[in-house]
Tab-separated table of C-alpha atoms in Angstrom:
chain	number	residue	atom	x	y	z
A	1	MET	CA	102.910	85.069	84.807
A	2	LYS	CA	103.424	88.865	84.736
A	3	LYS	CA	101.896	91.207	86.939
A	4	LYS	CA	99.105	92.691	85.697
A	5	ILE	CA	96.344	95.689	86.962
A	6	PHE	CA	93.106	94.387	87.189
A	7	ILE	CA	89.841	96.118	86.300
A	8	ALA	CA	87.690	95.663	89.710
A	9	PHE	CA	85.054	92.797	89.602
A	10	ILE	CA	81.496	94.194	89.455
A	11	PHE	CA	79.871	93.192	92.640
A	12	VAL	CA	75.998	92.953	93.070
A	13	PHE	CA	75.221	94.132	96.238
A	14	GLY	CA	71.887	94.260	98.911
A	15	PHE	CA	70.886	96.567	101.540
A	16	ILE	CA	70.401	94.129	105.107
A	17	ILE	CA	67.621	96.187	106.627
A	18	ALA	CA	67.369	95.221	110.008
A	19	CYS	CA	63.696	96.932	111.918
A	20	SER	CA	62.580	96.633	115.598
A	21	ASN	CA	59.867	97.420	117.682
A	22	ASP	CA	59.486	97.733	121.202
A	23	SER	CA	58.221	93.596	121.411
A	24	ASP	CA	61.228	92.447	119.305
A	25	ASP	CA	64.540	91.875	121.184
A	26	SER	CA	66.434	90.675	117.918
A	27	PRO	CA	69.803	92.263	117.313
A	28	THR	CA	70.035	95.084	114.728
A	29	THR	CA	72.166	94.361	111.800
A	30	GLN	CA	74.053	97.268	109.922
A	31	SER	CA	74.519	96.959	106.377
A	32	VAL	CA	78.069	97.863	104.867
A	33	ASN	CA	78.504	99.355	101.489
A	34	LYS	CA	81.563	97.527	99.972
A	35	THR	CA	80.931	99.002	96.362
A	36	PRO	CA	83.398	101.855	96.840
A	37	ASN	CA	86.191	99.223	97.545
A	38	LEU	CA	85.706	97.166	94.844
A	39	GLN	CA	86.553	99.838	92.177
A	40	ALA	CA	89.196	99.721	89.500
A	41	THR	CA	93.032	100.135	90.460
A	42	GLY	CA	93.680	103.602	90.389
A	43	SER	CA	90.103	104.940	90.854
A	44	SER	CA	90.549	106.328	94.435
A	45	ALA	CA	94.020	107.802	93.870
A	46	ASN	CA	92.792	111.371	94.367
A	47	ASP	CA	91.210	109.926	97.862
A	48	ILE	CA	94.030	108.644	98.956
A	49	LEU	CA	96.706	111.321	98.191
A	50	SER	CA	94.454	114.394	99.688
A	51	ASN	CA	91.829	114.995	102.313
A	52	ASP	CA	88.930	116.231	100.568
A	53	ASN	CA	86.846	113.167	101.090
A	54	PHE	CA	88.403	110.957	103.657
A	55	ASP	CA	91.183	112.563	106.085
A	56	ARG	CA	92.113	108.977	107.736
A	57	LEU	CA	93.744	105.791	106.276
A	58	LEU	CA	92.754	102.544	107.763
A	59	ILE	CA	95.000	99.885	106.396
A	60	GLU	CA	94.215	95.938	107.261
A	61	ILE	CA	97.191	94.115	106.730
A	62	ALA	CA	95.751	90.011	106.746
A	63	TYR	CA	98.682	87.612	106.412
A	64	VAL	CA	98.887	83.772	106.358
A	65	GLU	CA	100.099	82.904	110.231
A	66	GLY	CA	104.211	83.122	110.192
A	67	PHE	CA	104.115	85.197	107.105
A	68	GLN	CA	103.825	89.238	108.810
A	69	PRO	CA	105.681	92.023	107.616
A	70	THR	CA	108.304	93.091	109.967
A	71	GLY	CA	107.566	95.841	111.949
A	72	GLN	CA	110.363	98.359	110.571
A	73	THR	CA	108.498	97.508	107.167
A	74	VAL	CA	105.527	98.842	108.710
A	75	SER	CA	106.797	102.139	110.186
A	76	ASN	CA	108.829	102.578	106.870
A	77	PHE	CA	105.339	102.196	105.055
A	78	GLU	CA	103.959	104.483	106.994
A	79	ASP	CA	106.616	106.908	106.605
A	80	TYR	CA	105.933	106.716	102.988
A	81	LEU	CA	102.339	107.124	102.863
A	82	LYS	CA	102.629	110.296	105.215
A	83	GLU	CA	105.448	111.882	102.948
A	84	ARG	CA	103.544	111.403	99.483
A	85	THR	CA	100.023	111.748	101.072
A	86	PHE	CA	97.833	114.364	102.879
A	87	LYS	CA	96.779	111.732	105.866
A	88	GLN	CA	98.731	112.011	108.672
A	89	ASN	CA	95.910	109.897	110.766
A	90	ILE	CA	96.874	106.517	109.649
A	91	GLU	CA	96.136	103.148	111.613
A	92	PHE	CA	97.008	99.778	110.795
A	93	SER	CA	95.146	96.753	112.078
A	94	PHE	CA	96.333	92.884	111.673
A	95	LYS	CA	94.539	90.001	110.933
A	96	SER	CA	96.018	86.654	111.475
A	97	LEU	CA	94.988	84.052	108.812
A	98	SER	CA	95.498	80.282	108.291
A	99	SER	CA	96.854	79.266	105.212
A	100	PRO	CA	95.016	78.352	101.932
A	101	ASP	CA	96.996	75.520	101.481
A	102	GLU	CA	97.939	76.204	97.524
A	103	GLU	CA	101.252	75.750	95.822
A	104	THR	CA	100.716	79.077	93.982
A	105	LEU	CA	97.758	81.349	93.806
A	106	VAL	CA	96.170	83.598	90.749
A	107	LEU	CA	94.613	87.065	91.561
A	108	ASP	CA	90.953	85.334	91.314
A	109	GLU	CA	91.973	83.259	94.222
A	110	ILE	CA	93.331	86.466	96.316
A	111	ALA	CA	90.363	88.094	95.336
A	112	GLU	CA	87.821	85.348	96.752
A	113	LEU	CA	90.090	85.085	100.031
A	114	GLU	CA	89.856	88.324	100.406
A	115	SER	CA	85.876	88.693	100.092
A	116	GLU	CA	86.024	86.033	102.898
A	117	ASN	CA	88.737	87.873	105.202
A	118	ARG	CA	88.083	91.438	104.683
A	119	THR	CA	86.785	93.172	107.624
A	120	ALA	CA	87.811	96.986	106.796
A	121	TYR	CA	85.681	99.350	104.319
A	122	ASN	CA	85.133	102.846	103.673
A	123	SER	CA	83.169	104.869	106.562
A	124	GLY	CA	82.691	108.079	106.864
A	125	THR	CA	86.024	109.655	106.344
A	126	THR	CA	88.104	106.937	106.655
A	127	LEU	CA	89.110	105.097	103.736
A	128	ALA	CA	90.219	101.844	104.158
A	129	ILE	CA	92.893	99.406	102.280
A	130	TYR	CA	93.282	95.864	102.367
A	131	ILE	CA	97.058	93.961	102.133
A	132	TYR	CA	97.017	90.262	101.850
A	133	PHE	CA	100.700	88.836	102.546
A	134	ALA	CA	100.411	85.646	101.160
A	135	ASP	CA	102.367	82.085	101.798
A	136	ALA	CA	102.219	80.625	98.612
A	137	PRO	CA	103.972	82.481	95.489
A	138	SER	CA	101.971	83.809	92.127
A	139	ASP	CA	101.072	81.308	89.617
A	140	GLY	CA	103.100	81.466	86.560
A	141	ASP	CA	106.383	82.656	88.351
A	142	ASP	CA	109.578	81.703	85.987
A	143	GLU	CA	112.424	81.278	88.903
A	144	GLU	CA	114.587	80.073	86.277
A	145	GLU	CA	114.494	83.195	84.088
A	146	GLY	CA	114.398	85.364	87.585
A	147	LEU	CA	110.827	86.318	86.842
A	148	VAL	CA	109.072	86.273	89.829
A	149	THR	CA	106.376	88.474	91.374
A	150	LEU	CA	106.483	90.162	94.585
A	151	GLY	CA	102.800	92.047	94.445
A	152	ALA	CA	100.055	93.049	92.910
A	153	VAL	CA	97.127	95.473	93.190
A	154	TYR	CA	94.015	94.203	91.885
A	155	ARG	CA	91.317	96.739	92.851
A	156	ASN	CA	91.350	100.549	94.071
A	157	THR	CA	91.756	99.539	97.409
A	158	SER	CA	93.302	95.997	97.613
A	159	MET	CA	96.728	94.404	96.926
A	160	VAL	CA	98.813	91.243	97.657
A	161	ILE	CA	102.233	90.831	98.725
A	162	TYR	CA	103.799	87.495	97.777
A	163	GLU	CA	105.482	87.251	101.085
A	164	SER	CA	107.040	83.948	100.675
A	165	THR	CA	108.892	85.065	97.548
A	166	ILE	CA	110.291	88.085	98.831
A	167	ARG	CA	111.803	85.996	102.029
A	168	ASP	CA	113.321	83.540	99.370
A	169	LEU	CA	114.725	86.591	97.454
A	170	ALA	CA	116.331	88.155	100.729
A	171	SER	CA	117.659	85.073	101.997
A	172	ARG	CA	119.601	84.808	99.068
A	173	SER	CA	121.782	88.113	99.782
A	174	SER	CA	124.448	89.528	102.165
A	175	THR	CA	123.266	93.137	101.864
A	176	ILE	CA	119.615	93.332	101.044
A	177	THR	CA	117.485	92.421	103.740
A	178	VAL	CA	113.645	91.122	104.181
A	179	THR	CA	112.643	94.976	105.227
A	180	ASP	CA	114.298	96.327	102.100
A	181	VAL	CA	112.526	94.005	99.799
A	182	GLU	CA	109.206	94.192	101.930
A	183	THR	CA	109.308	98.166	101.500
A	184	ALA	CA	110.071	98.779	98.110
A	185	THR	CA	107.260	96.475	97.095
A	186	LEU	CA	104.926	97.885	99.084
A	187	ASN	CA	105.779	101.411	97.917
A	188	HIS	CA	106.026	99.945	94.449
A	189	GLU	CA	102.636	98.807	94.643
A	190	PHE	CA	101.212	101.244	96.732
A	191	GLY	CA	102.370	103.616	93.767
A	192	HIS	CA	99.723	102.236	91.557
A	193	LEU	CA	96.816	102.957	94.240
A	194	PHE	CA	98.106	106.328	93.768
A	195	GLY	CA	97.497	106.219	90.102
A	196	LEU	CA	101.162	105.997	88.805
A	197	VAL	CA	102.089	105.891	85.946
A	198	ASN	CA	99.040	107.151	84.181
A	199	LEU	CA	96.764	104.930	86.308
A	200	GLY	CA	94.192	107.282	87.660
A	201	THR	CA	96.630	109.764	88.126
A	202	VAL	CA	97.373	111.861	84.475
A	203	PRO	CA	100.660	112.630	84.216
A	204	VAL	CA	102.063	116.202	83.946
A	205	ASN	CA	104.584	115.437	81.586
A	206	ASP	CA	104.858	111.913	79.446
A	207	HIS	CA	107.323	109.616	81.616
A	208	GLU	CA	105.089	106.500	81.097
A	209	ASP	CA	107.443	103.559	80.056
A	210	PRO	CA	106.202	102.886	76.305
A	211	ASP	CA	107.100	99.267	76.547
A	212	ALA	CA	105.896	98.791	80.154
A	213	GLU	CA	102.380	99.974	80.816
A	214	ASN	CA	101.734	102.240	83.746
A	215	HIS	CA	105.221	102.030	84.709
A	216	CYS	CA	107.909	104.954	84.849
A	217	ASP	CA	110.519	105.423	82.396
A	218	VAL	CA	113.177	107.360	84.496
A	219	PRO	CA	115.998	105.585	85.634
A	220	GLY	CA	116.214	104.585	89.289
A	221	CYS	CA	112.782	105.724	89.762
A	222	LEU	CA	110.428	103.336	92.471
A	223	MET	CA	107.885	102.909	89.492
A	224	ARG	CA	110.270	101.021	87.162
A	225	ALA	CA	108.897	98.222	85.534
A	226	GLU	CA	111.794	96.179	86.979
A	227	LEU	CA	110.887	96.279	90.241
A	228	GLN	CA	107.346	94.303	89.808
A	229	PHE	CA	110.025	91.351	89.473
A	230	GLY	CA	112.487	89.771	92.177
A	231	ALA	CA	116.009	89.359	90.140
A	232	GLN	CA	115.932	92.839	88.915
A	233	MET	CA	114.496	94.627	91.816
A	234	MET	CA	117.728	92.744	93.592
A	235	LYS	CA	120.143	93.636	91.308
A	236	ILE	CA	118.603	97.388	91.575
A	237	MET	CA	118.731	97.279	95.345
A	238	GLU	CA	122.313	95.465	95.677
A	239	SER	CA	123.777	98.133	93.264
A	240	ASN	CA	122.314	101.085	95.558
A	241	ALA	CA	123.843	99.504	98.234
A	242	SER	CA	127.098	99.282	96.929
A	243	LYS	CA	127.063	103.068	96.191
A	244	GLY	CA	126.450	103.959	99.600
A	245	SER	CA	122.945	105.014	99.039
A	246	ALA	CA	119.590	103.957	100.305
A	247	ALA	CA	118.951	100.329	98.802
A	248	VAL	CA	114.868	101.291	98.364
A	249	PRO	CA	114.532	103.435	95.365
A	250	VAL	CA	112.072	106.534	95.696
A	251	LEU	CA	109.679	108.032	93.562
A	252	ASP	CA	111.375	110.519	90.919
A	253	ALA	CA	110.477	114.287	90.405
A	254	GLU	CA	108.080	113.461	87.556
A	255	CYS	CA	106.192	110.841	89.755
A	256	ILE	CA	106.078	113.342	92.766
A	257	LEU	CA	104.946	116.083	90.174
A	258	ASP	CA	102.043	114.029	88.992
A	259	LEU	CA	100.847	113.208	92.487
A	260	GLN	CA	101.250	116.741	93.850
A	261	SER	CA	98.494	117.647	90.687
A	262	ASN	CA	96.151	114.694	91.818
A	263	GLY	CA	96.197	115.972	95.371
A	264	GLY	CA	99.468	114.712	97.129
A	265	ARG	CA	102.407	116.029	98.314
């Protein structure tokens, strides 16, 4: 199954009204408005990039036990966010989860797992992001063709990383590490939350790949469509490494220009 950018589900929410009086000792329940975190992919791009409405990021990393990203990956990811956004106050929280015991996962199932386990939502000037590291591959992967999905975004503040697939790919290479593949996947998928390409952040110049919606057509860019699939990503990173360059691709000038036009760096 090719990676798809999914429009947010529409949820009906209710306010829980907690009442108390002098003679009632029942605990007060505070409502959480989840709706702002359940919108279309890319719709929060400006809020993520700029400090106009939110000056703090809270990133909740939920992972199946044993499938947590490496510490270096998290550090690389934080550096990437600080380099391309004006958010300097970034906090990570980690939540270990039991396995859903599925051979493969579709995005509907991942969204359901999020609704059961997510605890971080926008509050005040804090914008919350949820990232799930899965122990099962994406449904519809074609390993014979090398078309395995490494990650996907499906809402404005939600993404999944197929950690079991990443580890399998990295184990086959003598030059590319798990951290390399995790970093490239996180940065690419978060590029879509930044609104790239033409997904909530309007391009300054036309550089959207006509054959791959919401991806860049500039060779070597982090937002190339090839980076969403395992075998192609590995070839790109191994080629970079063989030339003495950093294995993980970076955003090209056109993508950076787009981010700067929408409140980023």
